[in-house]
Coordinates of C-alpha atoms in Angstrom, one line a residue:
M627 CA -36.8 -117.0 -101.2
K628 CA -36.7 -117.9 -97.4
L629 CA -39.8 -115.2 -97.8
F630 CA -41.7 -117.5 -100.0
R631 CA -41.1 -120.7 -97.8
S632 CA -42.1 -119.2 -95.0
L633 CA -46.1 -120.1 -93.3
Q634 CA -46.7 -116.7 -93.1
F635 CA -46.5 -115.9 -96.9
K636 CA -48.1 -119.4 -97.4
L637 CA -51.3 -118.6 -95.4
S638 CA -51.6 -115.2 -96.6
A639 CA -51.1 -116.4 -100.5
A640 CA -53.7 -118.9 -100.2
L641 CA -56.4 -116.3 -98.8
F642 CA -55.3 -114.3 -101.3
L643 CA -55.9 -116.8 -104.1
V644 CA -59.4 -118.0 -102.8
G645 CA -60.3 -114.8 -102.2
A646 CA -59.3 -113.4 -105.5
V647 CA -61.2 -116.6 -107.0
L648 CA -64.1 -115.6 -105.0
I649 CA -64.3 -112.2 -106.2
I650 CA -63.7 -113.1 -109.7
V651 CA -66.8 -115.3 -109.6
S652 CA -68.5 -113.1 -107.8
A653 CA -67.6 -110.1 -110.4
L654 CA -68.5 -112.7 -113.4
R655 CA -72.2 -113.2 -111.7
L656 CA -72.5 -109.7 -111.1
Y657 CA -71.7 -108.8 -114.4
Y658 CA -74.2 -111.4 -115.8
R659 CA -76.9 -110.3 -113.6
S660 CA -76.3 -106.4 -114.0
I661 CA -76.8 -107.3 -117.9
E662 CA -79.7 -109.4 -117.4
F663 CA -81.4 -106.5 -115.4
R664 CA -80.4 -103.7 -117.7
R665 CA -81.7 -105.7 -120.9
N666 CA -84.9 -106.0 -118.6
S667 CA -85.1 -103.0 -117.6
V668 CA -84.7 -101.6 -121.0
R669 CA -87.0 -104.1 -122.5
T670 CA -89.6 -103.3 -119.8
H671 CA -89.3 -99.3 -120.8
A672 CA -89.9 -100.1 -124.3
F673 CA -92.8 -102.6 -124.1
T674 CA -94.6 -99.9 -122.1
E675 CA -93.2 -96.6 -123.6
V676 CA -94.0 -98.1 -127.3
S677 CA -97.5 -99.5 -126.3
R678 CA -98.5 -95.9 -124.8
L679 CA -97.2 -94.2 -127.9
S680 CA -99.7 -96.6 -130.2
G681 CA -102.4 -95.8 -128.1
M682 CA -101.5 -92.1 -128.4
A683 CA -100.7 -92.3 -132.0
Q684 CA -104.1 -94.1 -132.8
H685 CA -106.2 -91.5 -131.1
Q686 CA -104.6 -88.1 -132.2
L687 CA -104.4 -89.5 -135.6
R688 CA -108.1 -90.4 -135.6
R689 CA -108.2 -86.5 -134.0
R690 CA -106.1 -85.2 -136.6
A691 CA -104.0 -83.7 -133.6
S692 CA -100.7 -83.7 -135.0
R693 CA -99.2 -81.4 -132.8
A694 CA -99.8 -83.5 -130.0
A695 CA -98.0 -86.6 -131.6
D696 CA -95.2 -84.6 -132.4
L697 CA -94.9 -83.5 -128.7
E698 CA -95.3 -87.1 -127.5
M699 CA -92.5 -87.9 -129.8
T700 CA -90.4 -84.9 -128.5
Y701 CA -91.0 -86.4 -125.0
A702 CA -90.3 -89.9 -125.8
S703 CA -86.9 -88.3 -127.1
T704 CA -85.7 -87.7 -124.1
N705 CA -85.0 -90.9 -123.3
P706 CA -81.0 -91.1 -123.2
D707 CA -81.2 -94.9 -124.5
L708 CA -83.6 -93.8 -127.5
I709 CA -81.9 -93.6 -130.6
L710 CA -84.6 -93.4 -133.3
G711 CA -88.7 -93.3 -133.4
I712 CA -91.4 -92.7 -136.2
I713 CA -95.0 -93.5 -136.3
I714 CA -95.9 -94.6 -139.7
D715 CA -99.3 -95.2 -141.4
A716 CA -100.8 -98.2 -143.1
E717 CA -99.0 -96.9 -146.8
G718 CA -95.5 -96.7 -145.1
I719 CA -95.1 -93.2 -144.9
V720 CA -93.6 -91.4 -141.7
R721 CA -96.3 -89.5 -140.0
H722 CA -94.4 -88.4 -136.9
A723 CA -90.6 -89.0 -135.6
T724 CA -88.3 -88.1 -132.7
A725 CA -85.9 -86.6 -135.7
Q726 CA -88.4 -83.9 -137.6
Q727 CA -86.3 -84.7 -141.1
L728 CA -87.8 -88.0 -141.4
K729 CA -91.6 -86.7 -141.6
G730 CA -93.3 -87.6 -144.7
L731 CA -90.7 -90.5 -145.8
R732 CA -91.5 -93.8 -146.9
L733 CA -90.1 -96.2 -144.4
T734 CA -87.4 -97.8 -146.9
D735 CA -86.1 -94.7 -146.7
T736 CA -85.4 -94.3 -143.3
P737 CA -82.7 -95.6 -141.6
L738 CA -85.5 -98.6 -139.9
G739 CA -86.4 -99.7 -143.2
V740 CA -84.4 -102.7 -142.0
H741 CA -86.8 -103.7 -139.7
E742 CA -89.8 -103.8 -142.7
P743 CA -90.2 -107.5 -142.1
L744 CA -90.6 -107.0 -138.3
I745 CA -92.9 -104.3 -139.0
R746 CA -95.0 -106.4 -141.5
T747 CA -95.5 -109.4 -139.2
V748 CA -96.4 -106.7 -136.6
R749 CA -99.1 -105.6 -138.8
E750 CA -100.5 -109.4 -139.6
T751 CA -100.3 -110.4 -136.4
M752 CA -101.8 -107.4 -134.9
E753 CA -99.5 -107.8 -131.5
G754 CA -96.7 -105.4 -130.3
R755 CA -92.9 -107.1 -130.3
V756 CA -90.3 -106.0 -128.4
V757 CA -86.7 -107.7 -130.3
E758 CA -83.3 -107.3 -129.4
M759 CA -81.0 -107.3 -131.9
Q760 CA -77.4 -108.6 -131.0
D761 CA -75.3 -108.1 -133.7
Q762 CA -76.1 -104.4 -133.3
M763 CA -76.3 -104.3 -129.3
Q764 CA -80.1 -102.4 -130.3
M765 CA -83.2 -103.4 -129.1
V766 CA -86.4 -102.9 -131.4
A767 CA -89.9 -102.2 -130.0
V768 CA -92.9 -102.3 -132.9
F769 CA -96.5 -102.1 -131.3
P770 CA -99.5 -101.5 -133.9
F771 CA -102.6 -99.2 -134.2
W772 CA -105.9 -98.7 -136.0
E773 CA -105.6 -95.6 -138.3
G774 CA -109.1 -93.8 -138.5
L775 CA -112.4 -95.5 -140.0
A776 CA -110.8 -97.1 -143.0
R777 CA -109.3 -99.2 -140.4
G778 CA -105.7 -98.8 -141.9
K779 CA -102.9 -100.6 -139.8
G780 CA -100.1 -97.9 -138.9
C781 CA -97.1 -99.1 -136.4
V782 CA -94.8 -97.3 -133.8
V783 CA -91.2 -97.9 -134.2
V784 CA -88.5 -97.3 -131.4
V785 CA -84.8 -98.3 -131.3
Y786 CA -83.0 -98.1 -128.1
D787 CA -79.4 -98.7 -127.6
L788 CA -77.6 -101.3 -125.6
K789 CA -74.2 -100.3 -125.4
A790 CA -74.5 -97.2 -123.2
P791 CA -76.8 -99.7 -120.6
L792 CA -74.7 -102.5 -120.9
A793 CA -71.5 -100.6 -120.2
L794 CA -73.0 -99.1 -117.4
A795 CA -74.0 -102.4 -115.9
A796 CA -70.0 -103.8 -116.3
S797 CA -68.8 -100.5 -114.5
A798 CA -71.1 -101.9 -111.6
A799 CA -69.7 -105.0 -112.0
L800 CA -66.4 -103.8 -111.5
Y801 CA -66.7 -101.0 -109.2
A802 CA -67.9 -103.8 -106.5
S803 CA -65.4 -106.2 -107.8
L804 CA -62.5 -103.3 -106.9
V805 CA -64.5 -102.9 -103.4
Q806 CA -64.1 -106.7 -103.0
A807 CA -60.6 -106.8 -103.9
L808 CA -59.9 -103.7 -101.7
A809 CA -61.3 -105.3 -98.4
L810 CA -59.4 -108.8 -99.8
G811 CA -56.0 -106.9 -99.6
G812 CA -56.9 -105.3 -96.4
G813 CA -57.9 -108.4 -94.9
C814 CA -54.6 -110.3 -96.2
L815 CA -52.7 -107.6 -94.8
A816 CA -54.1 -107.5 -91.7
L817 CA -53.6 -111.4 -91.6
W818 CA -49.6 -110.9 -92.5
M819 CA -49.6 -108.7 -89.7
M820 CA -51.4 -110.7 -87.6
L821 CA -49.5 -113.9 -88.7
K822 CA -46.0 -111.9 -88.4
L823 CA -46.6 -111.2 -84.8
V824 CA -48.4 -114.7 -83.5
V825 CA -46.7 -117.2 -85.4
T826 CA -43.5 -115.7 -87.4
E827 CA -41.7 -113.4 -85.0
R828 CA -42.8 -117.0 -82.1
V829 CA -41.4 -119.7 -84.9
A830 CA -38.2 -117.7 -85.2
A831 CA -37.8 -117.5 -81.7
L832 CA -38.9 -121.2 -81.5
V833 CA -36.0 -121.9 -83.8
A834 CA -33.5 -120.0 -82.4
Q835 CA -34.1 -122.0 -79.2
V836 CA -33.6 -125.6 -80.8
H837 CA -30.5 -124.1 -82.6
G838 CA -29.3 -122.6 -79.5
I839 CA -29.6 -126.3 -77.8
S840 CA -26.2 -127.3 -76.3
L841 CA -25.1 -129.5 -73.5
D842 CA -22.5 -127.2 -72.7
V843 CA -24.9 -124.0 -72.2
E844 CA -27.9 -123.5 -69.9
P845 CA -31.3 -123.5 -71.9
S846 CA -32.8 -120.6 -73.6
T847 CA -35.6 -118.4 -72.4
V848 CA -38.8 -120.1 -73.2
I849 CA -41.4 -118.2 -75.5
T850 CA -44.2 -116.9 -73.1
G851 CA -48.2 -117.5 -73.4
N852 CA -50.2 -120.5 -73.7
D853 CA -50.8 -121.3 -77.2
E854 CA -49.5 -124.4 -78.7
L855 CA -46.2 -122.7 -79.7
A856 CA -45.4 -121.9 -76.0
Q857 CA -46.4 -125.5 -74.9
V858 CA -43.6 -126.8 -77.9
S859 CA -41.2 -124.3 -76.4
K860 CA -41.6 -125.6 -72.9
A861 CA -41.5 -129.0 -73.9
I862 CA -38.3 -128.6 -75.9
M863 CA -36.6 -126.5 -72.4
E864 CA -37.7 -129.6 -70.4
T865 CA -36.2 -131.8 -73.4
H866 CA -32.9 -130.1 -73.2
Q867 CA -32.5 -129.9 -69.4
R868 CA -33.0 -134.1 -69.7
L869 CA -30.4 -134.4 -72.2
Q870 CA -28.2 -132.0 -69.6
H871 CA -28.6 -134.5 -67.2
S872 CA -27.9 -137.6 -69.2
E873 CA -25.2 -136.1 -70.8
Q874 CA -23.5 -135.3 -67.5
R875 CA -23.6 -138.8 -66.1
F876 CA -22.1 -140.0 -69.7
R877 CA -19.6 -137.7 -69.3
Q878 CA -19.2 -138.9 -65.6
I879 CA -18.7 -142.5 -66.4
A880 CA -16.7 -141.9 -69.8
A881 CA -14.1 -140.0 -67.8
T882 CA -13.7 -142.3 -65.1
M883 CA -13.6 -145.5 -67.7
R884 CA -10.1 -146.9 -67.9
D885 CA -10.8 -148.2 -71.9
A886 CA -11.2 -145.6 -74.6
F887 CA -14.3 -144.9 -75.8
W888 CA -14.9 -143.2 -79.1
L889 CA -18.3 -142.5 -81.3
A890 CA -18.1 -141.3 -85.2
P891 CA -21.3 -139.9 -86.7
A892 CA -22.3 -141.0 -89.7
D893 CA -22.9 -137.2 -90.6
R894 CA -18.9 -136.6 -91.6
T895 CA -19.4 -132.6 -90.6
Q896 CA -19.3 -133.6 -87.4
A897 CA -16.2 -134.0 -85.6
P898 CA -15.7 -137.9 -83.6
Y899 CA -15.7 -137.6 -79.4
A900 CA -13.7 -139.8 -77.7
N901 CA -12.8 -139.6 -74.0
Q902 CA -10.2 -138.7 -71.6
A903 CA -8.8 -142.7 -71.8
Y904 CA -8.5 -141.7 -75.4
R905 CA -5.0 -139.7 -74.7
T906 CA -3.7 -142.3 -72.5
L907 CA -4.5 -145.4 -74.9
L908 CA -3.2 -143.9 -78.0
G909 CA -0.7 -141.3 -77.3
R910 CA -2.7 -138.4 -79.3
D911 CA -4.7 -135.3 -78.1
Q912 CA -8.7 -136.2 -78.9
G913 CA -9.1 -132.1 -79.6
M914 CA -7.1 -133.0 -83.0
L915 CA -10.7 -135.1 -84.1
A916 CA -12.2 -132.0 -84.5
T917 CA -9.9 -130.9 -87.4
R918 CA -8.4 -134.2 -88.4
R919 CA -11.1 -137.0 -88.1
W920 CA -8.5 -139.7 -89.2
D921 CA -5.6 -138.6 -86.8
W922 CA -6.1 -141.4 -85.0
L923 CA -5.0 -143.8 -87.8
R924 CA -1.5 -142.3 -87.5
A925 CA -1.3 -143.9 -83.8
I926 CA -2.1 -147.4 -85.7
S927 CA 0.9 -149.6 -86.8
K928 CA 1.0 -149.6 -90.9
E929 CA 0.7 -153.3 -90.9
D930 CA -2.7 -153.1 -89.0
R931 CA -4.4 -150.0 -90.6
R932 CA -6.1 -151.8 -93.1
R933 CA -8.0 -154.0 -90.5
C934 CA -9.3 -150.9 -89.0
L935 CA -10.5 -149.8 -91.9
E936 CA -11.4 -152.8 -93.0
M937 CA -14.0 -152.9 -89.5
L938 CA -15.0 -149.4 -89.8
R939 CA -16.4 -150.3 -93.7
A940 CA -17.8 -153.4 -92.6
L941 CA -20.1 -151.4 -89.3
R942 CA -21.2 -148.6 -92.1
H943 CA -22.6 -151.5 -94.2
G944 CA -24.9 -152.9 -91.8
R945 CA -22.7 -155.3 -89.1
R946 CA -23.9 -155.0 -85.9
A947 CA -20.6 -155.1 -84.0
E948 CA -17.0 -156.1 -84.9
E949 CA -13.6 -156.8 -83.2
V950 CA -9.9 -156.5 -84.3
E951 CA -6.9 -156.2 -82.5
V952 CA -4.3 -153.7 -83.6
R953 CA -0.5 -152.6 -82.7
V954 CA -0.5 -148.6 -81.6
V955 CA 3.0 -147.0 -81.7
L956 CA 3.3 -144.6 -78.9
P957 CA 5.3 -141.3 -79.1
D958 CA 8.4 -142.8 -77.8
H959 CA 8.4 -145.4 -80.5
N960 CA 6.8 -148.3 -78.1
L961 CA 4.5 -150.6 -79.2
R962 CA 1.0 -151.2 -77.4
W963 CA -1.5 -153.4 -78.5
V964 CA -5.2 -152.6 -78.5
R965 CA -8.6 -154.5 -78.6
C966 CA -10.9 -152.6 -80.7
R967 CA -14.5 -153.7 -80.5
G968 CA -17.0 -152.0 -82.7
F969 CA -20.5 -151.5 -82.9
A970 CA -23.2 -149.6 -85.1
I971 CA -26.1 -147.2 -83.5
T972 CA -29.1 -147.2 -86.1
D973 CA -32.3 -145.7 -85.6
G974 CA -34.5 -148.7 -85.8
Q975 CA -35.0 -148.7 -89.7
Q976 CA -31.4 -149.8 -90.7
G977 CA -30.3 -146.1 -90.7
L978 CA -26.7 -145.6 -89.5
L979 CA -26.8 -143.1 -87.0
S980 CA -22.9 -143.3 -85.7
V981 CA -20.0 -146.1 -85.1
A982 CA -19.0 -146.3 -81.6
G983 CA -16.4 -148.6 -80.0
V984 CA -14.5 -149.7 -77.1
A985 CA -10.4 -149.5 -77.0
M986 CA -8.9 -151.5 -74.4
D987 CA -5.3 -152.0 -73.5
V988 CA -4.4 -155.7 -74.0
S989 CA -0.5 -155.8 -74.1
E990 CA 0.2 -157.5 -70.8
R991 CA -2.6 -160.2 -72.3
K992 CA -0.2 -159.9 -75.6
T993 CA 2.9 -160.3 -73.9
L994 CA 1.8 -163.1 -71.9
E995 CA 0.6 -164.8 -75.0
R996 CA 3.8 -164.2 -76.7
R997 CA 5.9 -165.8 -73.5
L998 CA 3.2 -168.6 -73.9
L999 CA 4.4 -169.0 -77.2
D1000 CA 8.0 -168.9 -76.5
A1001 CA 7.5 -171.5 -73.5
T1002 CA 5.9 -173.8 -75.9
E1003 CA 8.2 -173.2 -78.6
E1004 CA 10.7 -174.1 -76.0
E1005 CA 9.2 -177.2 -74.9
R1006 CA 8.3 -178.5 -78.3
R1007 CA 12.3 -178.1 -79.0
R1008 CA 13.0 -180.0 -75.8
I1009 CA 10.8 -182.6 -76.3
G1010 CA 12.0 -182.7 -80.0
M1011 CA 15.8 -182.6 -78.6
D1012 CA 14.6 -185.4 -76.0
L1013 CA 13.0 -188.2 -78.7
H1014 CA 16.4 -187.2 -80.9
D1015 CA 18.8 -188.1 -78.2
D1016 CA 17.1 -190.8 -76.3
L1017 CA 14.2 -192.7 -77.9
C1018 CA 15.9 -192.1 -81.1
Q1019 CA 19.0 -193.8 -79.9
R1020 CA 17.3 -196.3 -78.3
L1021 CA 15.5 -197.2 -81.3
A1022 CA 18.5 -196.9 -83.6
A1023 CA 20.5 -199.5 -80.7
A1024 CA 17.1 -201.8 -80.9
L1025 CA 17.7 -202.0 -84.7
M1026 CA 21.0 -202.9 -84.4
K1027 CA 20.5 -205.5 -82.3
T1028 CA 17.8 -207.0 -84.1
G1029 CA 20.6 -207.0 -87.0
V1030 CA 22.9 -209.1 -85.0
L1031 CA 20.0 -211.3 -84.0
Q1032 CA 18.6 -211.7 -87.6
S1033 CA 22.3 -212.5 -88.5
A1034 CA 22.7 -215.2 -86.2
L1035 CA 19.3 -216.7 -86.6
G1036 CA 20.3 -216.9 -90.3
K1037 CA 23.9 -218.7 -89.5
T1038 CA 21.5 -221.4 -87.8
S1039 CA 19.0 -221.6 -90.5
S1040 CA 16.3 -220.8 -88.4
V1041 CA 12.3 -220.5 -89.0
Q1042 CA 12.6 -217.3 -87.2
E1043 CA 15.0 -215.3 -89.0
A1044 CA 11.6 -214.3 -91.5
L1045 CA 10.2 -212.7 -88.0
A1046 CA 13.5 -210.7 -87.3
S1047 CA 13.7 -209.3 -90.3
E1048 CA 10.5 -208.2 -90.0
L1049 CA 11.0 -206.8 -86.9
A1050 CA 14.0 -205.1 -88.0
G1051 CA 12.1 -203.6 -90.5
D1052 CA 9.3 -202.2 -88.1
L1053 CA 12.1 -200.4 -86.2
A1054 CA 13.6 -198.7 -89.0
E1055 CA 10.4 -197.5 -90.1
A1056 CA 9.6 -196.5 -86.5
T1057 CA 13.0 -195.0 -86.3
G1058 CA 12.5 -192.6 -89.1
V1059 CA 9.0 -191.8 -87.9
A1060 CA 10.1 -190.8 -84.4
R1061 CA 13.2 -188.8 -86.5
G1062 CA 10.3 -187.0 -88.4
F1063 CA 8.8 -185.9 -85.3
A1064 CA 11.5 -184.9 -83.4
R1065 CA 12.6 -182.7 -86.7
G1066 CA 9.0 -181.4 -86.7
L1067 CA 9.0 -180.7 -82.9
A1068 CA 12.3 -179.2 -83.0
P1069 CA 13.5 -178.0 -86.9
V1070 CA 16.9 -177.7 -86.9
G1071 CA 16.6 -176.5 -90.2
I1072 CA 15.1 -173.1 -89.7
E1073 CA 18.0 -171.9 -87.6
A1074 CA 20.9 -174.2 -89.8
L1075 CA 19.1 -174.1 -93.7
G1076 CA 16.4 -171.4 -93.3
L1077 CA 12.6 -171.7 -93.9
S1078 CA 12.8 -173.6 -97.1
A1079 CA 14.6 -176.7 -95.1
A1080 CA 12.4 -176.9 -92.7
L1081 CA 9.1 -176.9 -95.1
S1082 CA 10.8 -179.1 -97.0
D1083 CA 11.4 -181.7 -93.8
L1084 CA 7.7 -181.2 -93.1
G1085 CA 6.3 -182.2 -96.7
E1086 CA 8.5 -185.5 -96.0
F1087 CA 7.4 -186.0 -92.7
I1088 CA 3.5 -185.8 -93.9
T1089 CA 4.5 -187.8 -96.8
K1090 CA 5.5 -190.7 -94.4
G1091 CA 3.9 -190.1 -91.5
F1092 CA 0.1 -189.4 -93.1
K1093 CA 0.9 -191.5 -96.4
V1094 CA -0.5 -188.6 -98.4
P1095 CA 2.1 -186.9 -101.1
C1096 CA 3.1 -183.2 -100.1
R1097 CA 5.0 -181.3 -102.4
V1098 CA 6.4 -177.9 -101.3
E1099 CA 7.6 -175.0 -103.2
Y1100 CA 9.8 -172.0 -101.9
S1101 CA 10.4 -168.7 -103.5
A1102 CA 11.7 -166.6 -101.3
A1103 CA 15.1 -165.5 -99.9
D1104 CA 16.5 -167.4 -96.5
D1105 CA 17.4 -164.2 -95.1
C1106 CA 14.5 -162.3 -95.9
L1107 CA 12.6 -163.3 -92.5
P1108 CA 14.0 -163.2 -89.2
R1109 CA 14.0 -167.0 -87.4
E1110 CA 11.5 -165.7 -85.2
S1111 CA 8.9 -165.0 -88.0
A1112 CA 10.4 -168.1 -89.8
T1113 CA 9.6 -170.5 -86.7
H1114 CA 6.1 -168.7 -87.0
I1115 CA 5.2 -169.3 -90.4
F1116 CA 6.7 -173.0 -90.1
R1117 CA 4.6 -173.3 -87.4
I1118 CA 1.0 -171.8 -89.3
A1119 CA 2.2 -174.1 -92.1
Q1120 CA 2.6 -177.6 -89.9
E1121 CA -0.5 -176.8 -87.7
L1122 CA -2.4 -176.4 -91.2
A1123 CA -1.2 -179.5 -93.4
I1124 CA -1.1 -181.4 -90.3
N1125 CA -4.8 -180.5 -90.3
A1126 CA -6.0 -181.0 -93.6
A1127 CA -4.0 -184.1 -93.5
K1128 CA -6.0 -185.4 -90.4
H1129 CA -8.9 -184.3 -90.9
A1130 CA -9.9 -183.9 -95.0
R1131 CA -8.5 -187.4 -96.4
P1132 CA -6.8 -185.6 -99.3
S1133 CA -5.1 -187.5 -102.0
W1134 CA -2.3 -184.5 -102.1
I1135 CA -1.3 -181.5 -99.7
E1136 CA 1.0 -178.8 -101.6
I1137 CA 2.6 -176.0 -99.4
S1138 CA 3.6 -173.3 -101.3
F1139 CA 5.5 -169.9 -99.7
E1140 CA 6.2 -166.8 -101.7
A1141 CA 8.0 -163.6 -100.7
V1142 CA 9.0 -162.3 -104.0
R1143 CA 6.8 -159.2 -103.8
E1144 CA 4.6 -157.7 -100.6
P1145 CA 2.9 -159.5 -99.3
A1146 CA 4.2 -162.8 -98.6
R1147 CA 2.0 -165.5 -99.1
L1148 CA 1.6 -169.1 -97.2
L1149 CA -0.8 -171.6 -99.5
I1150 CA -1.9 -174.9 -98.5
A1151 CA -3.9 -176.4 -101.3
H1152 CA -5.0 -179.9 -100.8
D1153 CA -8.1 -181.7 -102.8
G1154 CA -9.9 -183.6 -99.9
S1155 CA -12.8 -181.9 -98.2
P1156 CA -13.5 -178.4 -97.7
Y1157 CA -12.8 -176.5 -94.1
R1158 CA -15.6 -174.6 -93.0
P1159 CA -14.3 -172.5 -89.8
G1160 CA -16.7 -172.1 -87.0
S1161 CA -16.4 -169.5 -84.6
I1162 CA -13.5 -168.1 -82.8
E1163 CA -14.6 -169.5 -79.6
H1164 CA -15.0 -173.2 -80.8
E1165 CA -11.9 -173.3 -82.3
G1166 CA -9.1 -175.9 -80.8
M1167 CA -6.2 -175.4 -79.4
G1168 CA -4.0 -175.9 -82.6
M1169 CA -5.9 -173.3 -84.5
H1170 CA -5.9 -170.7 -81.4
M1171 CA -2.0 -171.1 -81.6
V1172 CA -2.2 -170.3 -85.0
R1173 CA -4.4 -167.0 -84.5
Q1174 CA -1.9 -166.0 -81.7
R1175 CA 1.0 -166.3 -84.5
L1176 CA -0.9 -164.6 -87.1
D1177 CA -1.2 -161.4 -84.4
A1178 CA 2.6 -162.0 -83.7
L1179 CA 3.3 -161.5 -87.5
G1180 CA 0.3 -159.0 -88.3
A1181 CA -0.6 -161.3 -90.7
S1182 CA -4.2 -162.4 -92.0
L1183 CA -5.7 -165.7 -92.7
S1184 CA -8.6 -166.7 -95.3
F1185 CA -10.3 -170.1 -96.3
H1186 CA -11.2 -170.7 -100.2
P1187 CA -13.5 -173.4 -100.7
P1188 CA -13.6 -174.7 -104.2
R1189 CA -14.8 -172.9 -107.1
Q1190 CA -16.9 -174.0 -109.6
N1191 CA -14.1 -175.2 -112.1
D1192 CA -11.5 -175.7 -109.1
T1193 CA -11.5 -179.4 -107.4
F1194 CA -9.1 -178.6 -104.7
T1195 CA -9.2 -176.4 -101.4
C1196 CA -6.8 -173.6 -100.3
V1197 CA -5.9 -172.0 -97.0
E1198 CA -4.5 -168.5 -97.8
C1199 CA -2.0 -166.7 -94.8
Q1200 CA -0.9 -163.4 -96.2
I1201 CA 2.4 -162.0 -94.1
P1202 CA 3.5 -158.2 -94.0
V1203 CA 7.0 -158.0 -94.4
S1204 CA 7.6 -154.5 -95.2
Q1205 CA 3.7 -153.7 -95.7
T1206 CA 2.6 -149.8 -96.2
L1207 CA -1.0 -149.4 -96.6
D1208 CA -0.6 -145.5 -98.4
S1209 CA -2.9 -146.7 -101.1
I1210 CA -5.8 -147.5 -99.0
T1211 CA -4.8 -145.0 -96.0
P1212 CA -7.8 -141.9 -96.1
D1213 CA -6.2 -138.2 -96.0
L1214 CA -5.0 -137.6 -92.6
S1215 CA -4.3 -134.2 -93.0

């Protein structure tokens, strides 16, 4: 099959087909021309010979020289194409014939009696005629003459066979076609050998040169000569040398990078590439990628594998760039934070060539962020405790003094008693709000009563502080989360719920936490204006802190605007408590 697809076969076959068509056309033309030439030759001979015999018959019969007439008929019968010839008189009696047994018979008793209508026509017109009988493949020549003084009309009738001349013409055409076919076959064979030497073998060497291109080996020998294939071979060698030079510079840059660089071709049969920093960053051998394409995923924490796979899926479906921060589990079971930035490499027509990216160690930044979170949380606790121990106590004391003042003014029936009562109510309300702020900043319920109590206090705070009814639903065991995770979840719920109360102008807010199945879900729903998150760069400090807490939990946050039949906006946070991603992880073997 490979031979039939080669240029050598196609060119030779094309020449053979064109030559065969030309030979067939030429053979047909030669056949018809030969047939026509043979017909004309027999017709000319019949016209000349029979007209001569008619003149001879007229002369011999007048002189009654029958022997001379028989001799002329004998000479005429030597023509191989002549079938039968007779000379008849005016009464239709055969006077002379090439077959002596026909002498003396009437015309109707001879084989030539079927031509009596033609003979009658010739006698009437006294003009000789040569007629071809297509059905019998014969040519009949009839020429009249005047017989004696009585002016009787005799005729010479001669029948020629056309089968032999036409067969000879066909044989000549076939012979000429065979000669041309042999010449065509020789030409095709010569072309086949020339193509094999000039094209096929050189193209095979060119293909071997292309297949032998490797950035790790020296360029192969170019094809000699000055033709086009030799020029292509020289261009391939020069391109190979330039690629080697570029590859050497690329490998030098990649080898000196502190960050891991990786490249995954779209063709899954090709192994991914990773530089030396891959081993340092992920603690795995990059040589394993040649046999295990997904070996790198083993180093990623199970809770973060989904985000890596979603990033790769987005890049393969047309996204230009994606970024994700994940945790890497080192062989010594230590954790390392890695920031992965991936980008798609296309051919300019949206055709994906490969997916590449850079991974850098951000563990120090994450440590600083965690310390910042801890410091922030500690500062919140301190401020909350100061509010509770100082401001709230001062407000309580002021409230007691206002009560004493109100009692004193009531005994004197002073008109300022109402003002003192209103002041006492304002101080009582301010004391409640201050206590709510203090409990929001330092939610002692998380440590003492658990996350459910802290969320309930948050709902009461939003209801009193923002005058927006807030309902809290909690369906989880209080001991299912460690204190640090519970604190992060509370702060996320606090930031999202307060943002909704401040900016969405809702008529109600609902906080729901569910951890009965994996993953745990925190929902903040309200009927206010939908929240449309912008870019991360333009987020406020509150949302920035939320995203840091999400990273600490390995959680994800999604915003769901109102659907067609819904009247509320929902913010959903999914927290993996003990999640494994075996169902979405590729085969790592």
